[in-house]
mmCIF file of C-alpha atoms in Angstrom:
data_model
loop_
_atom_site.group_PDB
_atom_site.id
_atom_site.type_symbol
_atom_site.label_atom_id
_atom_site.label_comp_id
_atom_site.label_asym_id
_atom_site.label_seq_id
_atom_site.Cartn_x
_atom_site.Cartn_y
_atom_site.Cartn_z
ATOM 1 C CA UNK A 1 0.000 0.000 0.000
ATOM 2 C CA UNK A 2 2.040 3.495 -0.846
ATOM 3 C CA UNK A 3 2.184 6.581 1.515
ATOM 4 C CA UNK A 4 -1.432 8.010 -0.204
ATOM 5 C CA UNK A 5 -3.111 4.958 -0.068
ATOM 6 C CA UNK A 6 -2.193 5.263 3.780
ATOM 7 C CA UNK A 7 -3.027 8.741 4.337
ATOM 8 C CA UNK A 8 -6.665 8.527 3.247
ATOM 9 C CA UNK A 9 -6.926 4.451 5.031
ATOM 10 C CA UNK A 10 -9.059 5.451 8.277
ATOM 11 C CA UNK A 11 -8.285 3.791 11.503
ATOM 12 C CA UNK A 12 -11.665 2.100 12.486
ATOM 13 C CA UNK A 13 -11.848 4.000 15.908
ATOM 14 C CA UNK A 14 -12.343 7.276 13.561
ATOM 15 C CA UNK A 15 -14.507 6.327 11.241
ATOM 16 C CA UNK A 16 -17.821 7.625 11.829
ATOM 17 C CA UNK A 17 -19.750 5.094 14.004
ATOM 18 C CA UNK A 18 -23.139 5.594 11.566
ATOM 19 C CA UNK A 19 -25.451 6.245 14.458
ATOM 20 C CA UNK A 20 -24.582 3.714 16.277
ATOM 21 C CA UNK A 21 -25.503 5.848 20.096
ATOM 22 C CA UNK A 22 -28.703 6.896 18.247
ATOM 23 C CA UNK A 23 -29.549 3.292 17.565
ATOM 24 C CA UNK A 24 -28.186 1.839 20.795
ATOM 25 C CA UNK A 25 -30.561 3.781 22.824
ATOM 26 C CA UNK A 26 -33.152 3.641 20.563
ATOM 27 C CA UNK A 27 -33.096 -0.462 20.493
ATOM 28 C CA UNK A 28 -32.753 0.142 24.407
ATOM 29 C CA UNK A 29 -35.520 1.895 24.479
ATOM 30 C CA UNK A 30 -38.136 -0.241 22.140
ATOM 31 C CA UNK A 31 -36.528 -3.521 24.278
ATOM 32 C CA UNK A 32 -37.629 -2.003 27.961
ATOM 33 C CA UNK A 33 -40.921 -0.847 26.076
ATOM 34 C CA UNK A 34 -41.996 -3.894 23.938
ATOM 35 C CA UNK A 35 -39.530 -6.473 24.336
ATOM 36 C CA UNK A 36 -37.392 -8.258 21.914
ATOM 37 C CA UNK A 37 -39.999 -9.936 20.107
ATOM 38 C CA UNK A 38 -40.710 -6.800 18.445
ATOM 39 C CA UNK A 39 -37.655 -5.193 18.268
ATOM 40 C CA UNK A 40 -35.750 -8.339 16.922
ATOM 41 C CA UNK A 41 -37.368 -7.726 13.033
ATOM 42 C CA UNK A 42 -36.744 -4.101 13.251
ATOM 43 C CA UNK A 43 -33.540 -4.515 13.998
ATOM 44 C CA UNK A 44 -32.933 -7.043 11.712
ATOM 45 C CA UNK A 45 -34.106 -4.535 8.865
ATOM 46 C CA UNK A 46 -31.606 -1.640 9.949
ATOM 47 C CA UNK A 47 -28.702 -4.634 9.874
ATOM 48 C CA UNK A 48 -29.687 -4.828 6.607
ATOM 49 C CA UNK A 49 -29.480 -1.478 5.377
ATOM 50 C CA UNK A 50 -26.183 -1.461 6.931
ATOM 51 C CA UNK A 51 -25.070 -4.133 4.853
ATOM 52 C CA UNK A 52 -26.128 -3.067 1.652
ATOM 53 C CA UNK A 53 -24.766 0.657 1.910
ATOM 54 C CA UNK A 54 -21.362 -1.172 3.484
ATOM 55 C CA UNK A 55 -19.543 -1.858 0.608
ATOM 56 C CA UNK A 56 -16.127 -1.533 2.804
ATOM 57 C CA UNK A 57 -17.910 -3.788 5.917
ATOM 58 C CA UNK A 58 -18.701 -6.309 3.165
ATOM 59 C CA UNK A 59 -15.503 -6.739 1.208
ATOM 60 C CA UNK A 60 -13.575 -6.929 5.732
ATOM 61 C CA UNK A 61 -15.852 -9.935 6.296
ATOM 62 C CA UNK A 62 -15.508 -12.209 3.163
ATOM 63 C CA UNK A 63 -11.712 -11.358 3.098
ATOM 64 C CA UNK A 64 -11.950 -12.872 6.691
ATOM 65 C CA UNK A 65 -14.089 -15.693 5.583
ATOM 66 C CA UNK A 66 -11.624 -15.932 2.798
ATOM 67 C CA UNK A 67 -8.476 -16.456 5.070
ATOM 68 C CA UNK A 68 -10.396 -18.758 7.548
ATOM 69 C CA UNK A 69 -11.219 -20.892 4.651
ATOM 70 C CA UNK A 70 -7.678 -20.944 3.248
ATOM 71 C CA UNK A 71 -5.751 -21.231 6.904
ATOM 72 C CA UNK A 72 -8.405 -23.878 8.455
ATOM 73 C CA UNK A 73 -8.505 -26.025 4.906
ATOM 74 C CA UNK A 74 -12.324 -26.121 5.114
ATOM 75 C CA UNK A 75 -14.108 -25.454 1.746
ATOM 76 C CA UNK A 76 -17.654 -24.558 3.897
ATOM 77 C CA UNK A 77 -16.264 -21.696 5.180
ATOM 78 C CA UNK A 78 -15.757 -19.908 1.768
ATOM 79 C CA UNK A 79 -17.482 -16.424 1.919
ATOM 80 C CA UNK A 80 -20.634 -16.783 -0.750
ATOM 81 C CA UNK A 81 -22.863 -13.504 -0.781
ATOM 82 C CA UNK A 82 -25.324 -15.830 1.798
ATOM 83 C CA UNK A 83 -22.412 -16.135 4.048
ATOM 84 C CA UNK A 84 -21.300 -12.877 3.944
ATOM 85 C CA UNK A 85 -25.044 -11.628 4.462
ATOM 86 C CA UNK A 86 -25.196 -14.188 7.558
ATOM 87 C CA UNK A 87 -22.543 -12.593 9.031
ATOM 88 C CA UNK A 88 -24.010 -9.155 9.467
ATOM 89 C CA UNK A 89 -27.663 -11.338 10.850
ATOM 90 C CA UNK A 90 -25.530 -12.874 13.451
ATOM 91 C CA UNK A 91 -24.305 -9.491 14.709
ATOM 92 C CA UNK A 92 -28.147 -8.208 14.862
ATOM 93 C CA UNK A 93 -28.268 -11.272 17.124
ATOM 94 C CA UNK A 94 -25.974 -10.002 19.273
ATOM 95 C CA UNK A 95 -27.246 -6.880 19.736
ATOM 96 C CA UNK A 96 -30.233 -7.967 20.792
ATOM 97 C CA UNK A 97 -28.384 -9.979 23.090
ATOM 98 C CA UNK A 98 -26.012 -7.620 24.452
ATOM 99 C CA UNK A 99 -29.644 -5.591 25.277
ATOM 100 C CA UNK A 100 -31.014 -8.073 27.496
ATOM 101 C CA UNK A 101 -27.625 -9.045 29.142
ATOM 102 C CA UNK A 102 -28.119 -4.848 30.056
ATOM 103 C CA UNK A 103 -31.458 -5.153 31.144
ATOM 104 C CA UNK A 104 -30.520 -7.827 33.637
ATOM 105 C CA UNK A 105 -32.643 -10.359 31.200
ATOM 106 C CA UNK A 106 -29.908 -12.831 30.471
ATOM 107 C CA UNK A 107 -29.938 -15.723 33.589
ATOM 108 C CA UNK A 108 -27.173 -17.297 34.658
ATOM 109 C CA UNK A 109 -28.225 -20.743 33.922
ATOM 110 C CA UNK A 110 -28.332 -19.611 30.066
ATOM 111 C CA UNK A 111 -24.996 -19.366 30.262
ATOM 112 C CA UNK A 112 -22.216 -22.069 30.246
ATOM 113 C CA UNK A 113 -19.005 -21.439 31.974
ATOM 114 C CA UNK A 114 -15.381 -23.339 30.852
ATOM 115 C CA UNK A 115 -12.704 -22.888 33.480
ATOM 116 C CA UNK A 116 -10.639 -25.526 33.178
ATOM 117 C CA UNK A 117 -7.946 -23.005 35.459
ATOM 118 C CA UNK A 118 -10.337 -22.404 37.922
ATOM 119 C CA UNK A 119 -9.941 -18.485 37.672
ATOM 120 C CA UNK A 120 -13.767 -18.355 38.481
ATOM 121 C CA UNK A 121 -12.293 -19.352 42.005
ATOM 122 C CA UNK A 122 -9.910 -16.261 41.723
ATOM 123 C CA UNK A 123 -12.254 -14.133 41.001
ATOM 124 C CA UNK A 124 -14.469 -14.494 44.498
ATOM 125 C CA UNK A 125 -11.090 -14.524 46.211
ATOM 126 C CA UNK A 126 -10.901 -10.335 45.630
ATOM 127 C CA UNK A 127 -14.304 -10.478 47.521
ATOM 128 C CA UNK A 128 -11.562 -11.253 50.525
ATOM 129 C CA UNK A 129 -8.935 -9.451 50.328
ATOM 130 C CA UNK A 130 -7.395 -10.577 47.043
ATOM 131 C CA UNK A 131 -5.793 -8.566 43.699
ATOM 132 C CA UNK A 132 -7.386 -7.996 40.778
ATOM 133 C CA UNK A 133 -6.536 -9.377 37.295
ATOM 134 C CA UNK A 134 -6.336 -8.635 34.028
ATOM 135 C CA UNK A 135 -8.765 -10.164 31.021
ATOM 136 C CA UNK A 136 -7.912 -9.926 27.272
ATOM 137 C CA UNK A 137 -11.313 -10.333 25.480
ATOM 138 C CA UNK A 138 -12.370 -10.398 21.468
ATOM 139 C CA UNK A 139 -14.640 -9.000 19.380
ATOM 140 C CA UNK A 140 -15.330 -12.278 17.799
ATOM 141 C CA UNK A 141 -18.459 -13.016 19.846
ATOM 142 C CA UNK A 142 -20.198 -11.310 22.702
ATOM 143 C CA UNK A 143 -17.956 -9.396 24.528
ATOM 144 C CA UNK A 144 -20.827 -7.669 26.916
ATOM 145 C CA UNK A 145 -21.498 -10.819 27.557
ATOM 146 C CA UNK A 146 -18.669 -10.306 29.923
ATOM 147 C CA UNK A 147 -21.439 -8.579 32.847
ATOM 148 C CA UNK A 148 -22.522 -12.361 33.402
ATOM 149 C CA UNK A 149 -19.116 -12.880 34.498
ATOM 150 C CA UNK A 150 -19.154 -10.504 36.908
ATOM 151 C CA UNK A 151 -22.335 -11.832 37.756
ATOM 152 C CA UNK A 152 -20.756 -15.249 38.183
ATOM 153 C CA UNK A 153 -17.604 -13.563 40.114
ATOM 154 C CA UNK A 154 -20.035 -12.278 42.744
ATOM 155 C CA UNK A 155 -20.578 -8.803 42.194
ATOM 156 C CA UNK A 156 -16.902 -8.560 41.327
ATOM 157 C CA UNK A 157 -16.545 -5.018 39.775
ATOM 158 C CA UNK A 158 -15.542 -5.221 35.839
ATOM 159 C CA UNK A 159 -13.783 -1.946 34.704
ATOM 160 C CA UNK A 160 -13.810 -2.509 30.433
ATOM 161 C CA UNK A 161 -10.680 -0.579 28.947
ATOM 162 C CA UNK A 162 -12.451 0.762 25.570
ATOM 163 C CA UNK A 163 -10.804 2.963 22.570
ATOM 164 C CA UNK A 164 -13.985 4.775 21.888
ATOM 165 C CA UNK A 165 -14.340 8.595 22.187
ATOM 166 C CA UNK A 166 -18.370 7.840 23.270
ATOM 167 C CA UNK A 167 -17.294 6.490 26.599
ATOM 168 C CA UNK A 168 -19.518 9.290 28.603
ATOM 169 C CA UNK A 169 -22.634 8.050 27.148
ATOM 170 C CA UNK A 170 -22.253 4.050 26.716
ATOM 171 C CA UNK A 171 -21.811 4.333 30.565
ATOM 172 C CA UNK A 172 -24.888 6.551 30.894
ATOM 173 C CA UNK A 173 -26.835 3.914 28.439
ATOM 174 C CA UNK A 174 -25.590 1.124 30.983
ATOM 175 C CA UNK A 175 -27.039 2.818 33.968
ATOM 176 C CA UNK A 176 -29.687 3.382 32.541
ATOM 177 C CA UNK A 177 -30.287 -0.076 31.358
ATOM 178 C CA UNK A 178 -29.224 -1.157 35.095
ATOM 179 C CA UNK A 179 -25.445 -2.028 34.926
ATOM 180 C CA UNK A 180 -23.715 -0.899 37.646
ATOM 181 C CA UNK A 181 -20.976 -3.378 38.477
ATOM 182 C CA UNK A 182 -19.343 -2.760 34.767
ATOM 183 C CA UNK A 183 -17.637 0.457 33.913
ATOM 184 C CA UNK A 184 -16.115 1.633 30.522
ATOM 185 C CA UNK A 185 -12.806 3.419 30.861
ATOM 186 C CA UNK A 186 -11.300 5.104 27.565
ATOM 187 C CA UNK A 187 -8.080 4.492 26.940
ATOM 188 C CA UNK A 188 -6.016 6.496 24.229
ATOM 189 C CA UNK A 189 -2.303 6.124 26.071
ATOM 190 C CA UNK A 190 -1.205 4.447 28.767
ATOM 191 C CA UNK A 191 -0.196 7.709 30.344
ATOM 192 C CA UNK A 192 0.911 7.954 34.421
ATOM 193 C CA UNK A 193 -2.408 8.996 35.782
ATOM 194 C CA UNK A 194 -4.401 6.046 33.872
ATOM 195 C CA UNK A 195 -1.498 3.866 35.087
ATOM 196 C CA UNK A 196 -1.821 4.745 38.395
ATOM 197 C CA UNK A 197 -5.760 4.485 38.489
ATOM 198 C CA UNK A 198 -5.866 1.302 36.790
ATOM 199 C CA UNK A 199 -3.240 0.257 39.868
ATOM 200 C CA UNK A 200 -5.502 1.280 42.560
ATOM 201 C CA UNK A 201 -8.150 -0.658 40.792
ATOM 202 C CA UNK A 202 -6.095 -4.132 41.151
ATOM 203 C CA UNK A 203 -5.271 -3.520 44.838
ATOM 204 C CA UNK A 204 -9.034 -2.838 45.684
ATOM 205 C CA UNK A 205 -9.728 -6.265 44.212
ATOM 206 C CA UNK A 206 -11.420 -5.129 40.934
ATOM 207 C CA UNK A 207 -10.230 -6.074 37.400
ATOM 208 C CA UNK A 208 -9.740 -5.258 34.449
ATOM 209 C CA UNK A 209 -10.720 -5.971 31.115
ATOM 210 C CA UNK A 210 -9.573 -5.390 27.533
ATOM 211 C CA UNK A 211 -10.098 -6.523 23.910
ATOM 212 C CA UNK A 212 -6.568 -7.685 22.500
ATOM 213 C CA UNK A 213 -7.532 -8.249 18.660
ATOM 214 C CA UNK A 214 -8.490 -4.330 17.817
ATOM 215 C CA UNK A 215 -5.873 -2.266 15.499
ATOM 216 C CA UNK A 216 -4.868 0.098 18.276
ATOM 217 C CA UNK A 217 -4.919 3.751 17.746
ATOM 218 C CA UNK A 218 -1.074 4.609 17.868
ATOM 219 C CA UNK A 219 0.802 3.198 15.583
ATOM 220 C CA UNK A 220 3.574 3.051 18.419
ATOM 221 C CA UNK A 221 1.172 0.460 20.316
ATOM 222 C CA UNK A 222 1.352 -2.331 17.788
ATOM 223 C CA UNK A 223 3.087 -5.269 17.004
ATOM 224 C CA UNK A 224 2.606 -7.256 13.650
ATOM 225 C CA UNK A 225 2.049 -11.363 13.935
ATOM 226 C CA UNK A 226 0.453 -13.987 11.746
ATOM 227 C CA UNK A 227 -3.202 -14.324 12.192
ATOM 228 C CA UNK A 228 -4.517 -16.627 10.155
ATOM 229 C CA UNK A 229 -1.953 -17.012 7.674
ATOM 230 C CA UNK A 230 -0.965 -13.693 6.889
ATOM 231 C CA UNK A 231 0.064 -10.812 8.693
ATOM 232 C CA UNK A 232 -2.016 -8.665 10.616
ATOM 233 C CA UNK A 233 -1.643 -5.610 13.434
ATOM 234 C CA UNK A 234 -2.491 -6.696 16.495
ATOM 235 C CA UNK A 235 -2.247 -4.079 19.994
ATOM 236 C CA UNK A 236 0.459 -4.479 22.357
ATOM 237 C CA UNK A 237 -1.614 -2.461 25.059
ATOM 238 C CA UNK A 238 -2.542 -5.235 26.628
ATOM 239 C CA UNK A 239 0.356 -6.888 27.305
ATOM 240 C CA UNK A 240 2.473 -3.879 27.613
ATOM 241 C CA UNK A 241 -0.410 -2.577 30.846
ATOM 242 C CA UNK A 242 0.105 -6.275 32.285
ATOM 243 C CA UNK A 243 4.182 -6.360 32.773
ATOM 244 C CA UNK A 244 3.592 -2.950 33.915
ATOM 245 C CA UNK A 245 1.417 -3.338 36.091
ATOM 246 C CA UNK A 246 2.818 -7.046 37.159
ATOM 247 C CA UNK A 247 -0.705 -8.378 37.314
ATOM 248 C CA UNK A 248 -1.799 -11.868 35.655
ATOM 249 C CA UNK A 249 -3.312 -12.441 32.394
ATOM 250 C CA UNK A 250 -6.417 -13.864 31.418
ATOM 251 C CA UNK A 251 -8.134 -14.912 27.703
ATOM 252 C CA UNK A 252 -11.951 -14.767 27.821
ATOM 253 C CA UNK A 253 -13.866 -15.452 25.162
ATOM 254 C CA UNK A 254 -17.633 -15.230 25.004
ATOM 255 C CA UNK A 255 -19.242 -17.311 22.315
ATOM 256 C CA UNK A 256 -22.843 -18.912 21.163
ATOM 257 C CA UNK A 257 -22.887 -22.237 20.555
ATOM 258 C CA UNK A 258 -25.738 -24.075 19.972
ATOM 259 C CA UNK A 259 -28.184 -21.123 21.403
ATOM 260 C CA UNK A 260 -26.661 -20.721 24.309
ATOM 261 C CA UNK A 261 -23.588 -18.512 25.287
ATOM 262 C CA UNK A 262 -20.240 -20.293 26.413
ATOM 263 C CA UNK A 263 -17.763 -17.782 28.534
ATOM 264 C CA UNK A 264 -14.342 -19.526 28.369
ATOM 265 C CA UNK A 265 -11.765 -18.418 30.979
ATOM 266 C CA UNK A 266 -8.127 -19.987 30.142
ATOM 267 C CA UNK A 267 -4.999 -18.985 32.389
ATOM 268 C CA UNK A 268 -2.246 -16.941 29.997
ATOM 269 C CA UNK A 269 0.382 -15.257 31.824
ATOM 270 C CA UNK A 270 1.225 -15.881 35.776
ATOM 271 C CA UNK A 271 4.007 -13.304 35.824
ATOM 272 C CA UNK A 272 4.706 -11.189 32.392
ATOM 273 C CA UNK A 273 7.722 -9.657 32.806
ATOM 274 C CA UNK A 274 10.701 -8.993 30.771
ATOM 275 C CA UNK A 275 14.342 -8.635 30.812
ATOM 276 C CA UNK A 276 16.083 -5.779 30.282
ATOM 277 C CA UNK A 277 15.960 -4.419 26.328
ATOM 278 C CA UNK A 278 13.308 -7.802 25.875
ATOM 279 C CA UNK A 279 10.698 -5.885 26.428
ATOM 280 C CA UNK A 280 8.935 -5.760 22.670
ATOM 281 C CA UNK A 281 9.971 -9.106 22.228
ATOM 282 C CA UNK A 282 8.505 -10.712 25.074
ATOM 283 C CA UNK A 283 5.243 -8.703 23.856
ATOM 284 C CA UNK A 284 5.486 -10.147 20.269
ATOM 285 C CA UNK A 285 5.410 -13.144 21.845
ATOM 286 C CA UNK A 286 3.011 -12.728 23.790
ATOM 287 C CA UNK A 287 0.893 -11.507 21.047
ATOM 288 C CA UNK A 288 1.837 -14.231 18.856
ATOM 289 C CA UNK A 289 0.096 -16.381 21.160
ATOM 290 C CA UNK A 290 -2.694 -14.488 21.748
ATOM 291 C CA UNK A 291 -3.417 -14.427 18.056
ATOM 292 C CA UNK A 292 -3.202 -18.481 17.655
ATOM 293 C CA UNK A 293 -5.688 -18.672 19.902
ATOM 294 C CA UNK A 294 -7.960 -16.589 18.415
ATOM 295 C CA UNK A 295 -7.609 -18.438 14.734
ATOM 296 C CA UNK A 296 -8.610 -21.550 16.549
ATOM 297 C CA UNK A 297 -11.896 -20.144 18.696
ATOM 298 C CA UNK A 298 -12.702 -18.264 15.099
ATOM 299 C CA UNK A 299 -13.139 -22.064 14.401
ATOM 300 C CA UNK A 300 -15.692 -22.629 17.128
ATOM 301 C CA UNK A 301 -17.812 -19.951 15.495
ATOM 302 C CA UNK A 302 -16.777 -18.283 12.528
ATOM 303 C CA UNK A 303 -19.616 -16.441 11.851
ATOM 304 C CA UNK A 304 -19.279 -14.500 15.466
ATOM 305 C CA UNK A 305 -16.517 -12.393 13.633
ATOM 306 C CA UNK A 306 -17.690 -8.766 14.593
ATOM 307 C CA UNK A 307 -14.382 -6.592 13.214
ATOM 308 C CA UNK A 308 -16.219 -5.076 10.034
ATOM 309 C CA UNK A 309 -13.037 -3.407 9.006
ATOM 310 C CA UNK A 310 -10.034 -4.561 6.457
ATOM 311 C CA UNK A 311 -8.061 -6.109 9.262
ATOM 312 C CA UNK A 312 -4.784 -7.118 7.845
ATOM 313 C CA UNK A 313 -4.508 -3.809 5.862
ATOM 314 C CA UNK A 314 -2.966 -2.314 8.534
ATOM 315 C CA UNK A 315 0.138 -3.966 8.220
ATOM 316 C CA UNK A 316 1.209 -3.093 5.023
ATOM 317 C CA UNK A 317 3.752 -0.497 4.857
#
């Protein structure tokens, strides 16, 4: 891609966001009023206006479909116009999930927890005493889903580090929809004060959470590995917040399977630290890892992809 080309190539977190608070509290509202019964065609008719006037959201998700295909070796996944249309339905879906798991609608026993580490055992332990942690989430899948974890964590408070400049509001639209254990927290650089807050947070016992697999907004705060086969710009925030603040790191991962919603909670890093001059290394690495993961839960439900920008753009130079 040459210097122009680069120039006028947005970063998603500027891009206009197409009414998205307008429709978010809209679709709040019409889901306290008349419940999702009625909302869930309406919605499903502005998801498709989106996708026919998103020529650039179109073209991300079948070049995603297209590299899942190619990496995984499965011929199904192949992005026909159906697919690719699919993909945009599912994400309607979510919405309307993400609204009830707001409203307090979602129950517990609707969704499945996978600990295999046991960190669900962690988490009550800040009710006594303990540290927080840190949690790496993905926008493939329900990330809000995230509230029933604190929900499962015993009222454990959830502070979500976000990139969006709308930060103000989405919290409003959560208290207003009832959340009050989860707070959003923008995040632009990992300057001394935010360091310093996000500290106190861990030693009160709360923790923290963060998406790892969103382009991040300084080009200074990235690190390029293979996802999926070819190279893509992945953020080093959240590794680079972790070894400073010398707390552990979690993967969470919050997928539907089947109709029902599966949080998975997998140990990652005990104690990330570095040596001296390692430090971007040890975060490539990190990253690295971080990114395999991901290609194999995009497996589990590869229609859950939500990133509706050209992802591995970003790497080209």
């Amino acid at each position: 891609m040459s210097e122009a080309q680069l120039a006028t190539q947005q970063h998603w977190s500027a891009q206009r966001e197409r009414g998205n608070l307008l429709l978010m509290r809209f679709t709040a509202f019409v889901a306290r009023s008349c419940g999702r019964r009625l909302l869930s065609p309406l919605l499903h008719l502005i998801v498709l206006y989106f996708f026919l006037t998103g020529r650039r959201a179109r073209r991300s998700i079948r070049e995603y479909l297209e590299r899942l295909a190619a990496w995984s070796g499965r011929a199904d996944l192949r992005p026909a116009p159906r697919r690719v249309f699919a993909q945009f339905m599912a994400f309607a879906d979510c919405l309307l999930d993400r609204l009830d798991v707001w409203r307090g609608a979602l129950r517990l026993e609707q969704v499945r927890l996978l600990d295999p580490d046991g960190l669900r055992a962690q988490l009550l332990a800040t009710r006594q005493g303990g540290r927080g942690q840190l949690l790496v989430g993905t926008h493939l899948g329900n990330l809000d889903v995230c509230r029933a974890l604190a929900e499962l964590g015993e009222q454990v408070p959830l502070n979500v580090l976000v990139h969006t400049h709308h930060v103000a509001h989405l919290n409003r639209l959560l208290g207003e929809a009832g959340e009050q254990r989860m707070r959003l927290i923008q995040v632009s650089e990992l300057d001394a004060a935010l360091m310093l807050d996000l500290s106190q947070r861990l030693e009160r016992g709360e923790w923290l959470a963060m998406a790892g697999d969103r382009v991040p907004l300084h080009d200074g705060r990235r690190v390029a590995v293979d996802f999926l086969g070819r190279p893509a710009a992945f953020a080093q925030g959240p590794w680079l917040l972790a070894g400073l603040l010398g707390c552990p790191v979690n993967l969470m991962c919050c997928l539907k399977i089947d109709g029902r919603y599966e949080i998975r909670l997998e140990r990652f890093l005990d104690t990330p630290t570095w040596q001296r001059g390692q430090r971007d290394a040890a975060i490539a690495g990190w990253a690295q890892r971080y990114a395999d993961r991901l290609a194999q839960w995009c497996l589990l439900a590869p229609q859950q992809w939500f990133n509706f920008y050209p992802y591995w753009e970003s790497t080209d130079a």
